[in-house]
PDB file of C-alpha atoms and ligand atoms in Angstrom:
ATOM      1  CA  MET A   1     148.840  36.944  45.864  1.00  0.00           C
ATOM      2  CA  THR A   2     151.992  36.871  45.347  1.00  0.00           C
ATOM      3  CA  SER A   3     153.720  38.841  42.301  1.00  0.00           C
ATOM      4  CA  ASP A   4     155.884  37.064  39.611  1.00  0.00           C
ATOM      5  CA  SER A   5     159.304  37.769  40.642  1.00  0.00           C
ATOM      6  CA  GLY A   6     160.089  37.422  36.866  1.00  0.00           C
ATOM      7  CA  SER A   7     162.531  34.766  37.052  1.00  0.00           C
ATOM      8  CA  SER A   8     162.533  31.049  37.532  1.00  0.00           C
ATOM      9  CA  ASP A   9     163.393  30.328  41.171  1.00  0.00           C
ATOM     10  CA  SER A  10     166.663  28.080  41.285  1.00  0.00           C
ATOM     11  CA  ALA A  11     166.464  28.165  37.371  1.00  0.00           C
ATOM     12  CA  THR A  12     169.724  27.179  36.655  1.00  0.00           C
ATOM     13  CA  SER A  13     170.435  24.047  34.650  1.00  0.00           C
ATOM     14  CA  ASP A  14     168.906  22.250  31.608  1.00  0.00           C
ATOM     15  CA  SER A  15     170.333  19.224  32.705  1.00  0.00           C
ATOM     16  CA  ALA A  16     167.635  19.224  35.386  1.00  0.00           C
ATOM     17  CA  SER A  17     165.188  18.648  32.494  1.00  0.00           C
ATOM     18  CA  SER A  18     165.820  17.923  29.296  1.00  0.00           C
ATOM     19  CA  ASP A  19     162.857  15.865  28.664  1.00  0.00           C
ATOM     20  CA  TYR A  20     160.320  18.322  27.656  1.00  0.00           C
ATOM     21  CA  THR A  21     158.058  15.671  26.489  1.00  0.00           C
ATOM     22  CA  ALA A  22     157.876  14.212  30.024  1.00  0.00           C
ATOM     23  CA  LEU A  23     157.015  17.744  31.412  1.00  0.00           C
ATOM     24  CA  LEU A  24     154.368  17.894  28.709  1.00  0.00           C
ATOM     25  CA  ASP A  25     152.514  14.553  29.286  1.00  0.00           C
ATOM     26  CA  LEU A  26     152.454  15.368  32.839  1.00  0.00           C
ATOM     27  CA  ALA A  27     150.918  19.061  31.926  1.00  0.00           C
ATOM     28  CA  VAL A  28     148.750  17.743  29.395  1.00  0.00           C
ATOM     29  CA  ALA A  29     147.333  15.213  32.289  1.00  0.00           C
ATOM     30  CA  THR A  30     146.889  17.499  34.880  1.00  0.00           C
ATOM     31  CA  ALA A  31     145.154  20.131  32.245  1.00  0.00           C
ATOM     32  CA  ARG A  32     143.031  17.371  31.166  1.00  0.00           C
ATOM     33  CA  GLU A  33     141.820  16.159  34.967  1.00  0.00           C
ATOM     34  CA  THR A  34     141.397  19.973  36.011  1.00  0.00           C
ATOM     35  CA  GLY A  35     139.396  20.607  32.627  1.00  0.00           C
ATOM     36  CA  ARG A  36     136.989  18.041  33.696  1.00  0.00           C
ATOM     37  CA  MET A  37     137.070  18.787  37.107  1.00  0.00           C
ATOM     38  CA  LEU A  38     136.035  21.819  36.024  1.00  0.00           C
ATOM     39  CA  ILE A  39     132.853  21.234  34.156  1.00  0.00           C
ATOM     40  CA  ASP A  40     131.888  18.375  36.568  1.00  0.00           C
ATOM     41  CA  LYS A  41     131.882  20.459  39.869  1.00  0.00           C
ATOM     42  CA  ARG A  42     130.407  23.896  38.318  1.00  0.00           C
ATOM     43  CA  PRO A  43     127.600  24.711  40.342  1.00  0.00           C
ATOM     44  CA  ALA A  44     124.302  24.744  38.731  1.00  0.00           C
ATOM     45  CA  GLY A  45     123.412  28.313  39.652  1.00  0.00           C
ATOM     46  CA  GLY A  46     127.222  29.211  38.669  1.00  0.00           C
ATOM     47  CA  PRO A  47     130.151  29.169  40.926  1.00  0.00           C
ATOM     48  CA  ASP A  48     130.501  31.728  44.149  1.00  0.00           C
ATOM     49  CA  VAL A  49     132.599  34.470  43.656  1.00  0.00           C
ATOM     50  CA  VAL A  50     135.042  34.404  46.771  1.00  0.00           C
ATOM     51  CA  ALA A  51     137.072  37.768  46.184  1.00  0.00           C
ATOM     52  CA  THR A  52     137.572  40.225  44.024  1.00  0.00           C
ATOM     53  CA  LYS A  53     141.585  41.866  42.741  1.00  0.00           C
ATOM     54  CA  SER A  54     141.955  44.692  40.666  1.00  0.00           C
ATOM     55  CA  SER A  55     138.137  45.645  40.484  1.00  0.00           C
ATOM     56  CA  ALA A  56     135.054  44.751  41.651  1.00  0.00           C
ATOM     57  CA  THR A  57     134.473  42.956  38.177  1.00  0.00           C
ATOM     58  CA  ASP A  58     138.280  41.327  38.498  1.00  0.00           C
ATOM     59  CA  VAL A  59     137.011  37.916  40.597  1.00  0.00           C
ATOM     60  CA  VAL A  60     138.171  34.637  42.167  1.00  0.00           C
ATOM     61  CA  THR A  61     135.643  31.977  42.552  1.00  0.00           C
ATOM     62  CA  GLN A  62     135.661  28.936  44.640  1.00  0.00           C
ATOM     63  CA  MET A  63     136.486  26.794  40.875  1.00  0.00           C
ATOM     64  CA  ASP A  64     139.492  28.964  40.466  1.00  0.00           C
ATOM     65  CA  GLN A  65     141.064  27.811  43.860  1.00  0.00           C
ATOM     66  CA  ALA A  66     139.990  24.105  43.664  1.00  0.00           C
ATOM     67  CA  ALA A  67     141.484  23.894  40.297  1.00  0.00           C
ATOM     68  CA  GLU A  68     144.738  25.518  41.266  1.00  0.00           C
ATOM     69  CA  ARG A  69     145.006  23.246  44.470  1.00  0.00           C
ATOM     70  CA  LEU A  70     144.478  20.304  42.239  1.00  0.00           C
ATOM     71  CA  ILE A  71     147.241  21.470  39.712  1.00  0.00           C
ATOM     72  CA  ARG A  72     149.549  21.725  42.653  1.00  0.00           C
ATOM     73  CA  GLU A  73     148.359  18.602  44.506  1.00  0.00           C
ATOM     74  CA  ARG A  74     149.022  16.335  40.681  1.00  0.00           C
ATOM     75  CA  ILE A  75     152.457  18.296  40.051  1.00  0.00           C
ATOM     76  CA  GLY A  76     153.472  18.434  43.010  1.00  0.00           C
ATOM     77  CA  ALA A  77     153.313  14.532  43.223  1.00  0.00           C
ATOM     78  CA  ALA A  78     154.709  13.805  40.417  1.00  0.00           C
ATOM     79  CA  ARG A  79     157.384  16.359  40.940  1.00  0.00           C
ATOM     80  CA  PRO A  80     158.112  17.818  44.284  1.00  0.00           C
ATOM     81  CA  GLY A  81     161.125  19.964  43.849  1.00  0.00           C
ATOM     82  CA  ASP A  82     159.593  21.928  41.199  1.00  0.00           C
ATOM     83  CA  ALA A  83     159.216  25.565  41.608  1.00  0.00           C
ATOM     84  CA  PHE A  84     155.369  26.927  40.877  1.00  0.00           C
ATOM     85  CA  LEU A  85     153.689  30.277  40.047  1.00  0.00           C
ATOM     86  CA  GLY A  86     149.809  30.241  40.051  1.00  0.00           C
ATOM     87  CA  GLU A  87     147.461  32.993  39.812  1.00  0.00           C
ATOM     88  CA  GLU A  88     145.767  31.991  43.033  1.00  0.00           C
ATOM     89  CA  GLU A  89     148.426  31.365  45.450  1.00  0.00           C
ATOM     90  CA  GLY A  90     151.491  32.706  44.130  1.00  0.00           C
ATOM     91  CA  VAL A  91     155.028  31.726  44.355  1.00  0.00           C
ATOM     92  CA  THR A  92     156.416  28.384  45.482  1.00  0.00           C
ATOM     93  CA  SER A  93     160.177  27.765  45.349  1.00  0.00           C
ATOM     94  CA  GLY A  94     162.018  24.512  44.270  1.00  0.00           C
ATOM     95  CA  THR A  95     165.354  23.302  43.781  1.00  0.00           C
ATOM     96  CA  THR A  96     164.942  21.331  40.454  1.00  0.00           C
ATOM     97  CA  GLY A  97     165.616  24.392  37.979  1.00  0.00           C
ATOM     98  CA  VAL A  98     162.248  23.646  36.700  1.00  0.00           C
ATOM     99  CA  ARG A  99     159.133  26.057  37.564  1.00  0.00           C
ATOM    100  CA  TRP A 100     155.749  25.920  36.384  1.00  0.00           C
ATOM    101  CA  VAL A 101     153.436  28.381  35.436  1.00  0.00           C
ATOM    102  CA  VAL A 102     149.896  28.316  36.066  1.00  0.00           C
ATOM    103  CA  ASP A 103     146.665  29.989  35.223  1.00  0.00           C
ATOM    104  CA  PRO A 104     144.040  27.426  36.818  1.00  0.00           C
ATOM    105  CA  ILE A 105     141.336  29.485  35.052  1.00  0.00           C
ATOM    106  CA  ASP A 106     142.290  31.503  31.711  1.00  0.00           C
ATOM    107  CA  GLY A 107     138.698  33.342  31.298  1.00  0.00           C
ATOM    108  CA  THR A 108     137.051  33.283  34.569  1.00  0.00           C
ATOM    109  CA  VAL A 109     134.334  35.927  33.550  1.00  0.00           C
ATOM    110  CA  ASN A 110     133.532  33.379  30.675  1.00  0.00           C
ATOM    111  CA  TYR A 111     133.539  30.643  33.281  1.00  0.00           C
ATOM    112  CA  LEU A 112     131.320  32.556  35.862  1.00  0.00           C
ATOM    113  CA  TYR A 113     128.764  33.410  33.041  1.00  0.00           C
ATOM    114  CA  ASP A 114     129.123  29.272  31.508  1.00  0.00           C
ATOM    115  CA  LEU A 115     130.448  30.641  28.090  1.00  0.00           C
ATOM    116  CA  PRO A 116     133.034  28.111  26.657  1.00  0.00           C
ATOM    117  CA  ASP A 117     136.121  30.070  26.157  1.00  0.00           C
ATOM    118  CA  TRP A 118     138.038  29.654  29.262  1.00  0.00           C
ATOM    119  CA  ALA A 119     141.074  27.274  29.461  1.00  0.00           C
ATOM    120  CA  VAL A 120     143.590  25.300  31.966  1.00  0.00           C
ATOM    121  CA  SER A 121     147.339  27.166  31.595  1.00  0.00           C
ATOM    122  CA  ILE A 122     150.339  25.447  32.242  1.00  0.00           C
ATOM    123  CA  ALA A 123     153.704  25.939  31.220  1.00  0.00           C
ATOM    124  CA  ALA A 124     157.132  24.647  32.611  1.00  0.00           C
ATOM    125  CA  GLU A 125     160.178  26.407  32.661  1.00  0.00           C
ATOM    126  CA  VAL A 126     163.839  25.450  32.311  1.00  0.00           C
ATOM    127  CA  ALA A 127     165.939  28.506  33.554  1.00  0.00           C
ATOM    128  CA  GLY A 128     163.413  31.076  33.044  1.00  0.00           C
ATOM    129  CA  ARG A 129     162.515  29.989  29.279  1.00  0.00           C
ATOM    130  CA  PRO A 130     159.030  27.950  28.319  1.00  0.00           C
ATOM    131  CA  VAL A 131     160.151  24.091  27.467  1.00  0.00           C
ATOM    132  CA  ALA A 132     156.605  22.635  27.710  1.00  0.00           C
ATOM    133  CA  ALA A 133     153.037  23.941  27.393  1.00  0.00           C
ATOM    134  CA  VAL A 134     149.574  22.930  27.526  1.00  0.00           C
ATOM    135  CA  VAL A 135     146.429  25.089  26.880  1.00  0.00           C
ATOM    136  CA  GLU A 136     143.339  23.186  27.767  1.00  0.00           C
ATOM    137  CA  VAL A 137     139.995  24.665  26.271  1.00  0.00           C
ATOM    138  CA  PRO A 138     137.588  21.595  27.647  1.00  0.00           C
ATOM    139  CA  ARG A 139     134.575  23.200  26.634  1.00  0.00           C
ATOM    140  CA  ARG A 140     135.178  23.487  22.811  1.00  0.00           C
ATOM    141  CA  GLY A 141     137.465  19.818  22.910  1.00  0.00           C
ATOM    142  CA  TRP A 142     141.040  21.975  22.437  1.00  0.00           C
ATOM    143  CA  THR A 143     143.958  20.522  23.827  1.00  0.00           C
ATOM    144  CA  PHE A 144     146.902  22.789  22.586  1.00  0.00           C
ATOM    145  CA  THR A 145     150.313  21.961  23.281  1.00  0.00           C
ATOM    146  CA  ALA A 146     154.120  23.047  22.154  1.00  0.00           C
ATOM    147  CA  THR A 147     157.448  21.942  23.517  1.00  0.00           C
ATOM    148  CA  LEU A 148     160.639  23.826  22.457  1.00  0.00           C
ATOM    149  CA  GLY A 149     161.881  22.911  19.324  1.00  0.00           C
ATOM    150  CA  GLY A 150     158.944  20.469  18.920  1.00  0.00           C
ATOM    151  CA  GLY A 151     156.114  22.402  17.163  1.00  0.00           C
ATOM    152  CA  ALA A 152     152.583  23.659  18.050  1.00  0.00           C
ATOM    153  CA  HIS A 153     149.916  21.347  18.156  1.00  0.00           C
ATOM    154  CA  LEU A 154     146.032  21.325  18.385  1.00  0.00           C
ATOM    155  CA  ASN A 155     144.788  17.902  19.410  1.00  0.00           C
ATOM    156  CA  GLY A 156     148.117  16.576  17.934  1.00  0.00           C
ATOM    157  CA  GLU A 157     147.776  18.228  14.820  1.00  0.00           C
ATOM    158  CA  ARG A 158     150.613  20.815  13.936  1.00  0.00           C
ATOM    159  CA  VAL A 159     149.340  23.891  13.838  1.00  0.00           C
ATOM    160  CA  ARG A 160     151.112  27.601  12.524  1.00  0.00           C
ATOM    161  CA  CYS A 161     150.563  30.931  12.642  1.00  0.00           C
ATOM    162  CA  SER A 162     148.736  32.829   9.375  1.00  0.00           C
ATOM    163  CA  THR A 163     151.631  34.246   6.703  1.00  0.00           C
ATOM    164  CA  ASP A 164     151.113  36.588   4.180  1.00  0.00           C
ATOM    165  CA  VAL A 165     148.402  39.066   5.639  1.00  0.00           C
ATOM    166  CA  PRO A 166     148.612  42.466   5.326  1.00  0.00           C
ATOM    167  CA  LEU A 167     147.724  44.747   8.326  1.00  0.00           C
ATOM    168  CA  GLY A 168     144.678  45.830   6.537  1.00  0.00           C
ATOM    169  CA  ARG A 169     143.549  42.327   6.096  1.00  0.00           C
ATOM    170  CA  ALA A 170     144.341  41.064   9.879  1.00  0.00           C
ATOM    171  CA  LEU A 171     141.836  39.829  12.374  1.00  0.00           C
ATOM    172  CA  VAL A 172     143.130  40.997  16.014  1.00  0.00           C
ATOM    173  CA  ALA A 173     142.419  40.055  18.878  1.00  0.00           C
ATOM    174  CA  THR A 174     142.482  42.036  22.022  1.00  0.00           C
ATOM    175  CA  GLY A 175     141.720  42.096  25.614  1.00  0.00           C
ATOM    176  CA  PHE A 176     141.066  44.706  28.268  1.00  0.00           C
ATOM    177  CA  GLY A 177     141.894  45.285  31.758  1.00  0.00           C
ATOM    178  CA  TYR A 178     139.378  45.536  34.849  1.00  0.00           C
ATOM    179  CA  ALA A 179     140.199  48.905  36.207  1.00  0.00           C
ATOM    180  CA  PRO A 180     138.081  51.568  34.624  1.00  0.00           C
ATOM    181  CA  GLU A 181     141.241  53.608  33.895  1.00  0.00           C
ATOM    182  CA  ARG A 182     142.844  51.276  32.095  1.00  0.00           C
ATOM    183  CA  ARG A 183     139.912  50.457  30.157  1.00  0.00           C
ATOM    184  CA  ALA A 184     139.621  54.385  28.860  1.00  0.00           C
ATOM    185  CA  ALA A 185     143.045  54.040  27.843  1.00  0.00           C
ATOM    186  CA  GLN A 186     142.640  50.751  26.115  1.00  0.00           C
ATOM    187  CA  ALA A 187     139.104  52.218  24.329  1.00  0.00           C
ATOM    188  CA  ARG A 188     141.473  55.009  22.988  1.00  0.00           C
ATOM    189  CA  VAL A 189     144.083  52.426  21.538  1.00  0.00           C
ATOM    190  CA  LEU A 190     141.373  50.344  20.131  1.00  0.00           C
ATOM    191  CA  ALA A 191     140.109  53.716  18.322  1.00  0.00           C
ATOM    192  CA  GLY A 192     143.403  53.848  16.449  1.00  0.00           C
ATOM    193  CA  VAL A 193     143.915  50.006  15.586  1.00  0.00           C
ATOM    194  CA  LEU A 194     140.164  49.551  14.414  1.00  0.00           C
ATOM    195  CA  PRO A 195     140.340  51.449  11.056  1.00  0.00           C
ATOM    196  CA  ASN A 196     143.306  49.622  10.070  1.00  0.00           C
ATOM    197  CA  VAL A 197     142.671  46.118  10.677  1.00  0.00           C
ATOM    198  CA  ARG A 198     140.082  43.817   9.208  1.00  0.00           C
ATOM    199  CA  ASP A 199     138.314  43.377  12.570  1.00  0.00           C
ATOM    200  CA  ILE A 200     139.037  42.582  16.171  1.00  0.00           C
ATOM    201  CA  ARG A 201     137.799  40.166  18.668  1.00  0.00           C
ATOM    202  CA  ARG A 202     137.634  40.059  22.272  1.00  0.00           C
ATOM    203  CA  ASN A 203     137.412  36.744  23.400  1.00  0.00           C
ATOM    204  CA  GLY A 204     138.108  37.090  27.250  1.00  0.00           C
ATOM    205  CA  ALA A 205     140.936  34.673  27.643  1.00  0.00           C
ATOM    206  CA  ALA A 206     144.585  35.535  26.878  1.00  0.00           C
ATOM    207  CA  ALA A 207     145.899  32.344  26.468  1.00  0.00           C
ATOM    208  CA  ILE A 208     143.398  31.208  24.292  1.00  0.00           C
ATOM    209  CA  ASP A 209     143.833  34.390  22.506  1.00  0.00           C
ATOM    210  CA  LEU A 210     147.648  33.436  21.401  1.00  0.00           C
ATOM    211  CA  CYS A 211     146.361  29.998  20.790  1.00  0.00           C
ATOM    212  CA  MET A 212     143.766  31.753  18.145  1.00  0.00           C
ATOM    213  CA  VAL A 213     147.445  33.350  16.429  1.00  0.00           C
ATOM    214  CA  ALA A 214     149.389  29.978  16.828  1.00  0.00           C
ATOM    215  CA  ALA A 215     147.081  28.415  14.548  1.00  0.00           C
ATOM    216  CA  GLY A 216     145.594  31.212  12.454  1.00  0.00           C
ATOM    217  CA  ARG A 217     142.334  31.558  13.730  1.00  0.00           C
ATOM    218  CA  VAL A 218     143.441  35.085  14.136  1.00  0.00           C
ATOM    219  CA  ASP A 219     146.141  36.822  12.586  1.00  0.00           C
ATOM    220  CA  GLY A 220     147.095  38.955  15.467  1.00  0.00           C
ATOM    221  CA  TYR A 221     146.860  39.928  19.518  1.00  0.00           C
ATOM    222  CA  TYR A 222     148.151  42.727  21.531  1.00  0.00           C
ATOM    223  CA  GLU A 223     146.945  43.317  25.172  1.00  0.00           C
ATOM    224  CA  ARG A 224     147.863  45.524  28.239  1.00  0.00           C
ATOM    225  CA  GLY A 225     147.736  44.288  31.396  1.00  0.00           C
ATOM    226  CA  VAL A 226     148.262  40.567  30.952  1.00  0.00           C
ATOM    227  CA  GLN A 227     150.391  38.347  33.981  1.00  0.00           C
ATOM    228  CA  ALA A 228     152.932  35.722  33.639  1.00  0.00           C
ATOM    229  CA  TRP A 229     150.276  33.136  34.214  1.00  0.00           C
ATOM    230  CA  ASP A 230     148.126  34.268  31.413  1.00  0.00           C
ATOM    231  CA  ILE A 231     150.852  34.231  28.602  1.00  0.00           C
ATOM    232  CA  ALA A 232     153.426  31.593  29.813  1.00  0.00           C
ATOM    233  CA  ALA A 233     151.742  28.594  27.728  1.00  0.00           C
ATOM    234  CA  GLY A 234     150.403  30.708  24.928  1.00  0.00           C
ATOM    235  CA  ARG A 235     153.681  32.081  23.998  1.00  0.00           C
ATOM    236  CA  LEU A 236     155.606  28.992  23.385  1.00  0.00           C
ATOM    237  CA  LEU A 237     152.712  28.143  20.972  1.00  0.00           C
ATOM    238  CA  VAL A 238     153.038  31.189  19.046  1.00  0.00           C
ATOM    239  CA  THR A 239     156.760  30.667  18.804  1.00  0.00           C
ATOM    240  CA  GLU A 240     156.615  27.328  17.810  1.00  0.00           C
ATOM    241  CA  ALA A 241     153.778  27.972  15.213  1.00  0.00           C
ATOM    242  CA  GLY A 242     156.187  30.495  13.910  1.00  0.00           C
ATOM    243  CA  GLY A 243     155.147  33.715  15.254  1.00  0.00           C
ATOM    244  CA  ARG A 244     156.974  36.363  17.648  1.00  0.00           C
ATOM    245  CA  VAL A 245     155.358  37.452  21.160  1.00  0.00           C
ATOM    246  CA  GLU A 246     156.896  40.546  22.061  1.00  0.00           C
ATOM    247  CA  GLY A 247     156.209  44.100  24.013  1.00  0.00           C
ATOM    248  CA  LEU A 248     156.985  47.148  22.229  1.00  0.00           C
ATOM    249  CA  GLY A 249     160.655  47.770  20.843  1.00  0.00           C
ATOM    250  CA  GLY A 250     161.615  44.575  21.263  1.00  0.00           C
ATOM    251  CA  VAL A 251     161.345  43.791  25.115  1.00  0.00           C
ATOM    252  CA  PRO A 252     159.797  40.864  26.338  1.00  0.00           C
ATOM    253  CA  ALA A 253     156.039  40.359  26.478  1.00  0.00           C
ATOM    254  CA  GLY A 254     154.273  40.754  29.611  1.00  0.00           C
ATOM    255  CA  ASN A 255     152.122  43.211  32.094  1.00  0.00           C
ATOM    256  CA  GLU A 256     152.712  46.366  30.113  1.00  0.00           C
ATOM    257  CA  LEU A 257     152.241  45.134  26.590  1.00  0.00           C
ATOM    258  CA  THR A 258     152.057  41.613  24.904  1.00  0.00           C
ATOM    259  CA  ILE A 259     151.938  41.582  20.966  1.00  0.00           C
ATOM    260  CA  ALA A 260     151.889  38.417  19.209  1.00  0.00           C
ATOM    261  CA  ALA A 261     151.379  37.643  15.640  1.00  0.00           C
ATOM    262  CA  GLY A 262     152.852  35.675  12.619  1.00  0.00           C
ATOM    263  CA  ALA A 263     156.362  36.876  11.764  1.00  0.00           C
ATOM    264  CA  ASP A 264     155.577  38.930   9.082  1.00  0.00           C
ATOM    265  CA  LEU A 265     152.695  40.684  10.469  1.00  0.00           C
ATOM    266  CA  PHE A 266     154.213  40.947  13.878  1.00  0.00           C
ATOM    267  CA  GLY A 267     156.185  44.158  12.643  1.00  0.00           C
ATOM    268  CA  PRO A 268     152.959  46.165  10.947  1.00  0.00           C
ATOM    269  CA  LEU A 269     151.002  45.656  13.999  1.00  0.00           C
ATOM    270  CA  HIS A 270     153.585  46.861  16.430  1.00  0.00           C
ATOM    271  CA  ASP A 271     154.229  50.023  14.382  1.00  0.00           C
ATOM    272  CA  LEU A 272     150.546  50.492  14.406  1.00  0.00           C
ATOM    273  CA  LEU A 273     150.470  49.803  17.945  1.00  0.00           C
ATOM    274  CA  ALA A 274     153.748  52.051  19.063  1.00  0.00           C
ATOM    275  CA  PRO A 275     152.616  55.837  18.265  1.00  0.00           C
ATOM    276  CA  LEU A 276     149.174  54.575  19.857  1.00  0.00           C
ATOM    277  CA  ASP A 277     151.020  54.533  23.214  1.00  0.00           C
ATOM    278  CA  PRO A 278     149.575  51.121  24.070  1.00  0.00           C
ATOM    279  CA  ALA A 279     151.912  51.021  27.610  1.00  0.00           C
ATOM    280  CA  ARG A 280     150.379  53.769  29.229  1.00  0.00           C
ATOM    281  CA  ASP A 281     147.133  54.435  31.300  1.00  0.00           C
TER     282      ASP A 281
HETATM  283  C1  LIP B 301     141.652  37.350  31.560  1.00  0.00           C
HETATM  284  C2  LIP B 301     142.589  37.418  30.564  1.00  0.00           C
HETATM  285  C3  LIP B 301     142.031  38.386  29.662  1.00  0.00           C
HETATM  286  C4  LIP B 301     142.107  39.607  30.434  1.00  0.00           C
HETATM  287  C5  LIP B 301     140.576  39.635  30.865  1.00  0.00           C
HETATM  288  C6  LIP B 301     141.286  38.859  32.264  1.00  0.00           C
HETATM  289  P1  LIP B 301     141.723  35.641  34.056  1.00  0.00           P
HETATM  290  O1  LIP B 301     142.266  36.527  32.587  1.00  0.00           O
HETATM  291  O2  LIP B 301     143.373  36.221  30.317  1.00  0.00           O
HETATM  292  O3  LIP B 301     143.254  38.605  28.174  1.00  0.00           O
HETATM  293  O4  LIP B 301     141.264  40.588  28.733  1.00  0.00           O
HETATM  294  O5  LIP B 301     140.598  40.606  31.363  1.00  0.00           O
HETATM  295  O6  LIP B 301     142.379  39.498  32.711  1.00  0.00           O
HETATM  296  O7  LIP B 301     141.657  36.779  35.062  1.00  0.00           O
HETATM  297  O8  LIP B 301     140.470  35.452  33.111  1.00  0.00           O
HETATM  298  O9  LIP B 301     142.642  35.056  34.409  1.00  0.00           O
END
């Protein structure tokens, strides 16, 4: 797997794709087909683990690979010149200024265990900026969509982040990495968060956590160690739902730390996290 280079390949002009709706339609059709395939073709005894990444519990299944192949095929057939960044196969460069950022299965461990919270996450970026996004959660029947300036939606209904939630009443989602040292550090941070919020949720898929923030089904979310493909689509969902997605001190959200919340909760959640040194292992 090639790592994210951080910016869109050849992403120089908005004119290449001002039609965000067409990008969204392609993303939604592809995510739905992929979600159905992942349900229909999931082996009865569970998918085979074909590789591990950061630790023995950080797995890649044959279905992650099959899903990314299908997504690349469908998007490549419809838009052959676009760039692509996928969790399983890495970077493919392009010429159109559009880059697709794809997690074929976000929440792979949930998929492995046949738990429902896994998603197909597809975002289209223009000039490095997400403009269309879908997070398809097939086992829940949820299709989360957003376009830049067009709002965030769940199954076609407008969603918004929660508002007026004080930190002490905030339900906050988080996630943990796979490496033991990182988990020990994350446990330390969690010990500082837990007494100061309503409660914590750990659902196992960053893309869905971000959609839950966008829909006001949790109030906030933070996690260290997420990758570009985990958050590309969910980030647009949250910002289009009235929220903020950033790292510490205004740096862009990403691998170091991602914090998401409604506009008024974001500051208090950020300020709770900052002294806990959440971007260090
Ligand atoms: C998952 C993330 C999740 C994190 C998991 C895992 P994957 O991504 O979405 O937030 O807590 O440990 O990294 O590996 O299922 O694509």
